[in-house]
PDB file of C-alpha atoms in Angstrom:
ATOM      1  CA  MET A  28       0.000   0.000   0.000  1.00 92.00           C
ATOM      2  CA  VAL A  29       1.089   3.574  -0.710  1.00 96.00           C
ATOM      3  CA  SER A  30       0.746   6.168   2.036  1.00 97.00           C
ATOM      4  CA  VAL A  31       0.376   9.642   0.572  1.00 97.00           C
ATOM      5  CA  ILE A  32       1.599  12.452   2.803  1.00 97.00           C
ATOM      6  CA  ILE A  33       0.129  15.859   1.922  1.00 97.00           C
ATOM      7  CA  VAL A  34       1.485  18.941   3.660  1.00 95.00           C
ATOM      8  CA  GLY A  35      -0.597  22.092   3.648  1.00 93.00           C
ATOM      9  CA  ILE A  36      -0.680  25.472   5.322  1.00 94.00           C
ATOM     10  CA  ASN A  37      -4.104  27.063   4.994  1.00 93.00           C
ATOM     11  CA  GLN A  38      -5.512  26.618   1.459  1.00 91.00           C
ATOM     12  CA  TRP A  39      -7.962  23.878   2.526  1.00 93.00           C
ATOM     13  CA  GLU A  40     -10.691  24.854   0.070  1.00 91.00           C
ATOM     14  CA  GLN A  41      -8.332  26.068  -2.651  1.00 93.00           C
ATOM     15  CA  TYR A  42      -6.008  23.044  -2.863  1.00 94.00           C
ATOM     16  CA  THR A  43      -5.982  20.335  -0.194  1.00 94.00           C
ATOM     17  CA  LYS A  44      -9.653  19.344  -0.329  1.00 94.00           C
ATOM     18  CA  ASN A  45      -9.462  18.947  -4.123  1.00 95.00           C
ATOM     19  CA  LEU A  46      -6.254  16.928  -4.010  1.00 95.00           C
ATOM     20  CA  ILE A  47      -7.736  14.477  -1.494  1.00 96.00           C
ATOM     21  CA  SER A  48     -10.780  14.068  -3.719  1.00 96.00           C
ATOM     22  CA  GLN A  49      -8.619  13.466  -6.802  1.00 96.00           C
ATOM     23  CA  ILE A  50      -6.493  10.843  -5.028  1.00 97.00           C
ATOM     24  CA  ARG A  51      -9.606   9.085  -3.720  1.00 96.00           C
ATOM     25  CA  ASN A  52     -10.985   9.044  -7.271  1.00 96.00           C
ATOM     26  CA  TYR A  53      -7.910   7.372  -8.790  1.00 97.00           C
ATOM     27  CA  GLU A  54      -6.511   5.460  -5.810  1.00 96.00           C
ATOM     28  CA  PRO A  55      -9.360   4.753  -3.363  1.00 95.00           C
ATOM     29  CA  TYR A  56      -7.287   2.268  -1.338  1.00 94.00           C
ATOM     30  CA  SER A  57      -4.263   4.475  -0.781  1.00 96.00           C
ATOM     31  CA  GLU A  58      -3.758   5.803   2.706  1.00 97.00           C
ATOM     32  CA  ILE A  59      -3.798   9.604   2.831  1.00 97.00           C
ATOM     33  CA  VAL A  60      -2.176  11.472   5.709  1.00 97.00           C
ATOM     34  CA  VAL A  61      -2.780  15.222   5.683  1.00 97.00           C
ATOM     35  CA  VAL A  62      -0.447  17.365   7.750  1.00 97.00           C
ATOM     36  CA  ASP A  63      -2.144  20.656   8.602  1.00 96.00           C
ATOM     37  CA  ASN A  64       1.019  22.643   9.178  1.00 96.00           C
ATOM     38  CA  GLY A  65      -0.284  25.337  11.528  1.00 96.00           C
ATOM     39  CA  SER A  66      -3.127  26.685   9.382  1.00 95.00           C
ATOM     40  CA  LYS A  67      -4.937  29.690  10.827  1.00 95.00           C
ATOM     41  CA  GLU A  68      -8.236  27.865  10.303  1.00 93.00           C
ATOM     42  CA  PRO A  69      -7.636  24.197  11.216  1.00 94.00           C
ATOM     43  CA  TYR A  70      -8.468  21.639   8.548  1.00 94.00           C
ATOM     44  CA  PRO A  71     -11.710  19.731   9.204  1.00 93.00           C
ATOM     45  CA  ALA A  72     -11.411  16.740  11.518  1.00 86.00           C
ATOM     46  CA  HIS A  73     -13.367  14.525   9.116  1.00 82.00           C
ATOM     47  CA  LEU A  74     -11.670  14.774   5.748  1.00 82.00           C
ATOM     48  CA  ASN A  75     -11.563  11.188   4.391  1.00 84.00           C
ATOM     49  CA  ALA A  76      -7.912  10.931   5.453  1.00 92.00           C
ATOM     50  CA  ILE A  77      -5.742  10.767   8.551  1.00 94.00           C
ATOM     51  CA  ARG A  78      -5.347  14.322   9.843  1.00 95.00           C
ATOM     52  CA  VAL A  79      -2.224  15.457  11.683  1.00 96.00           C
ATOM     53  CA  ARG A  80      -2.784  18.932  13.113  1.00 97.00           C
ATOM     54  CA  LEU A  81       0.304  20.955  14.030  1.00 97.00           C
ATOM     55  CA  ASP A  82      -0.503  23.992  16.143  1.00 95.00           C
ATOM     56  CA  GLU A  83       2.611  25.801  14.960  1.00 96.00           C
ATOM     57  CA  THR A  84       4.134  25.831  11.490  1.00 96.00           C
ATOM     58  CA  VAL A  85       7.268  23.681  11.237  1.00 95.00           C
ATOM     59  CA  CYS A  86       9.732  23.354   8.355  1.00 91.00           C
ATOM     60  CA  TYR A  87       8.582  21.257   5.398  1.00 90.00           C
ATOM     61  CA  SER A  88      10.952  18.391   6.194  1.00 90.00           C
ATOM     62  CA  GLU A  89       9.611  18.155   9.746  1.00 95.00           C
ATOM     63  CA  ALA A  90       6.003  18.264   8.494  1.00 95.00           C
ATOM     64  CA  ILE A  91       6.704  15.335   6.144  1.00 95.00           C
ATOM     65  CA  ASN A  92       8.364  13.423   8.982  1.00 96.00           C
ATOM     66  CA  ARG A  93       5.291  13.927  11.166  1.00 97.00           C
ATOM     67  CA  GLY A  94       3.049  12.635   8.389  1.00 97.00           C
ATOM     68  CA  VAL A  95       5.209   9.564   7.849  1.00 97.00           C
ATOM     69  CA  TRP A  96       5.139   8.782  11.577  1.00 96.00           C
ATOM     70  CA  ASN A  97       1.352   8.546  11.249  1.00 97.00           C
ATOM     71  CA  SER A  98       1.391   6.346   8.141  1.00 97.00           C
ATOM     72  CA  SER A  99       1.323   2.576   7.716  1.00 96.00           C
ATOM     73  CA  GLY A 100       2.024   1.942   4.009  1.00 96.00           C
ATOM     74  CA  ASP A 101       4.927   0.027   2.498  1.00 96.00           C
ATOM     75  CA  TRP A 102       5.650   3.013   0.258  1.00 97.00           C
ATOM     76  CA  ILE A 103       5.715   6.657   1.323  1.00 96.00           C
ATOM     77  CA  MET A 104       4.809   9.288  -1.239  1.00 95.00           C
ATOM     78  CA  TRP A 105       4.818  12.932  -0.203  1.00 93.00           C
ATOM     79  CA  MET A 106       3.474  15.895  -2.123  1.00 92.00           C
ATOM     80  CA  ASN A 107       2.635  19.555  -1.823  1.00 90.00           C
ATOM     81  CA  ASN A 108      -1.043  20.320  -1.519  1.00 92.00           C
ATOM     82  CA  ASP A 109      -1.074  22.568  -4.614  1.00 91.00           C
ATOM     83  CA  ILE A 110      -0.592  19.841  -7.233  1.00 90.00           C
ATOM     84  CA  SER A 111      -3.195  17.701  -8.991  1.00 92.00           C
ATOM     85  CA  CYS A 112      -3.636  13.945  -9.219  1.00 94.00           C
ATOM     86  CA  THR A 113      -4.775  13.084 -12.751  1.00 94.00           C
ATOM     87  CA  ASP A 114      -4.265   9.318 -12.944  1.00 95.00           C
ATOM     88  CA  LYS A 115      -3.511   6.147 -11.013  1.00 96.00           C
ATOM     89  CA  PHE A 116      -0.071   5.951  -9.429  1.00 93.00           C
ATOM     90  CA  ALA A 117       0.069   3.223  -6.752  1.00 93.00           C
ATOM     91  CA  SER A 118       1.068   0.341  -9.040  1.00 93.00           C
ATOM     92  CA  HIS A 119       3.753   2.509 -10.659  1.00 91.00           C
ATOM     93  CA  VAL A 120       5.191   3.472  -7.285  1.00 92.00           C
ATOM     94  CA  ALA A 121       5.066  -0.107  -5.977  1.00 91.00           C
ATOM     95  CA  SER A 122       6.902  -1.397  -9.079  1.00 92.00           C
ATOM     96  CA  GLN A 123      10.010   0.704  -8.376  1.00 92.00           C
ATOM     97  CA  LYS A 124      13.226  -0.612  -6.855  1.00 93.00           C
ATOM     98  CA  LYS A 125      12.832  -0.676  -3.096  1.00 93.00           C
ATOM     99  CA  ASP A 126      16.316   0.654  -2.304  1.00 91.00           C
ATOM    100  CA  ALA A 127      16.072   4.112  -3.888  1.00 82.00           C
ATOM    101  CA  LEU A 128      14.637   7.545  -3.276  1.00 78.00           C
ATOM    102  CA  TYR A 129      12.495   8.965  -6.090  1.00 82.00           C
ATOM    103  CA  SER A 130      11.701  12.544  -6.998  1.00 79.00           C
ATOM    104  CA  ARG A 131      10.258  14.355  -9.961  1.00 76.00           C
ATOM    105  CA  GLN A 132      12.949  17.006 -10.142  1.00 75.00           C
ATOM    106  CA  ILE A 133      16.713  16.791  -9.675  1.00 75.00           C
ATOM    107  CA  ILE A 134      18.366  20.157  -9.093  1.00 80.00           C
ATOM    108  CA  GLU A 135      22.072  20.854  -9.658  1.00 84.00           C
ATOM    109  CA  GLU A 136      23.501  24.175  -8.582  1.00 85.00           C
ATOM    110  CA  ALA A 137      26.879  25.417  -7.384  1.00 87.00           C
ATOM    111  CA  GLY A 138      28.309  21.901  -7.183  1.00 85.00           C
ATOM    112  CA  HIS A 139      25.390  20.546  -5.129  1.00 79.00           C
ATOM    113  CA  VAL A 140      22.748  18.060  -6.239  1.00 74.00           C
ATOM    114  CA  TRP A 141      19.364  17.626  -4.553  1.00 72.00           C
ATOM    115  CA  PHE A 142      15.825  16.788  -5.500  1.00 70.00           C
ATOM    116  CA  GLY A 143      12.913  19.169  -5.695  1.00 72.00           C
ATOM    117  CA  ASN A 144      10.820  18.095  -2.767  1.00 71.00           C
ATOM    118  CA  TRP A 145       7.321  18.954  -4.019  1.00 80.00           C
ATOM    119  CA  ILE A 146       6.695  15.267  -4.787  1.00 86.00           C
ATOM    120  CA  GLY A 147       8.699  12.152  -4.025  1.00 88.00           C
ATOM    121  CA  ALA A 148       8.518   8.522  -2.974  1.00 92.00           C
ATOM    122  CA  VAL A 149      10.534   6.041  -0.970  1.00 94.00           C
ATOM    123  CA  HIS A 150       9.985   2.540   0.379  1.00 96.00           C
ATOM    124  CA  LYS A 151       9.277   2.538   4.125  1.00 96.00           C
ATOM    125  CA  ASP A 152      12.360   0.355   4.765  1.00 96.00           C
ATOM    126  CA  VAL A 153      14.632   3.016   3.219  1.00 94.00           C
ATOM    127  CA  TRP A 154      12.804   5.729   5.163  1.00 94.00           C
ATOM    128  CA  ASN A 155      13.397   3.823   8.386  1.00 94.00           C
ATOM    129  CA  ASP A 156      17.076   3.293   7.485  1.00 93.00           C
ATOM    130  CA  ILE A 157      17.712   6.985   6.835  1.00 89.00           C
ATOM    131  CA  GLY A 158      15.564   8.082   9.777  1.00 91.00           C
ATOM    132  CA  GLY A 159      13.467  10.636   7.916  1.00 90.00           C
ATOM    133  CA  PHE A 160      14.338  14.062   6.597  1.00 86.00           C
ATOM    134  CA  ASP A 161      16.889  16.257   8.338  1.00 83.00           C
ATOM    135  CA  THR A 162      14.835  18.925  10.085  1.00 85.00           C
ATOM    136  CA  ASN A 163      17.786  21.314   9.938  1.00 82.00           C
ATOM    137  CA  PHE A 164      17.178  21.540   6.178  1.00 65.00           C
ATOM    138  CA  LYS A 165      14.822  24.481   6.021  1.00 55.00           C
TER     139      LYS A 165
END
C-alpha cells in the first residue's frame, strides 16, 4: 500500500480538499495522511484521510516526517497540496526498486545536487534506514 503524505498550510478549500478528492478518485485504497502545518483555520477533523494537526508551522521536512510517523504503508509518497492527481499511481510506485529515493525534479547548482521536494517517494524500509528528513534543512 502507498501512504500519501500531503502537507498544507491554509488553502484547505483552494487546494488540499481537491487533491484528497482526486487521489480518492484514482486510488481509493491508498492511505492519505494530511499534515495541517499550523493553518490559521484548522483543517476539518473529518476529511476522508488521517489528519495530523500541528498547532505551529514547522519546516517542510519536519512536516513530512510527522506525516510519515502517522502512516502505515509500504511506500511513502509525499506531495505539496497545490498539485493535482490526474491518474492512477500506486502500481507505478510499488513497481520501483525498493532501495532508492524517487523525486520528480533533480536540481544541480553550485556543485550541489538535490531533489525538488514537491513530490517524491521512498519505500518505508529506506525511510526507516535513513531516519526521515533532516529537520535542519529548512
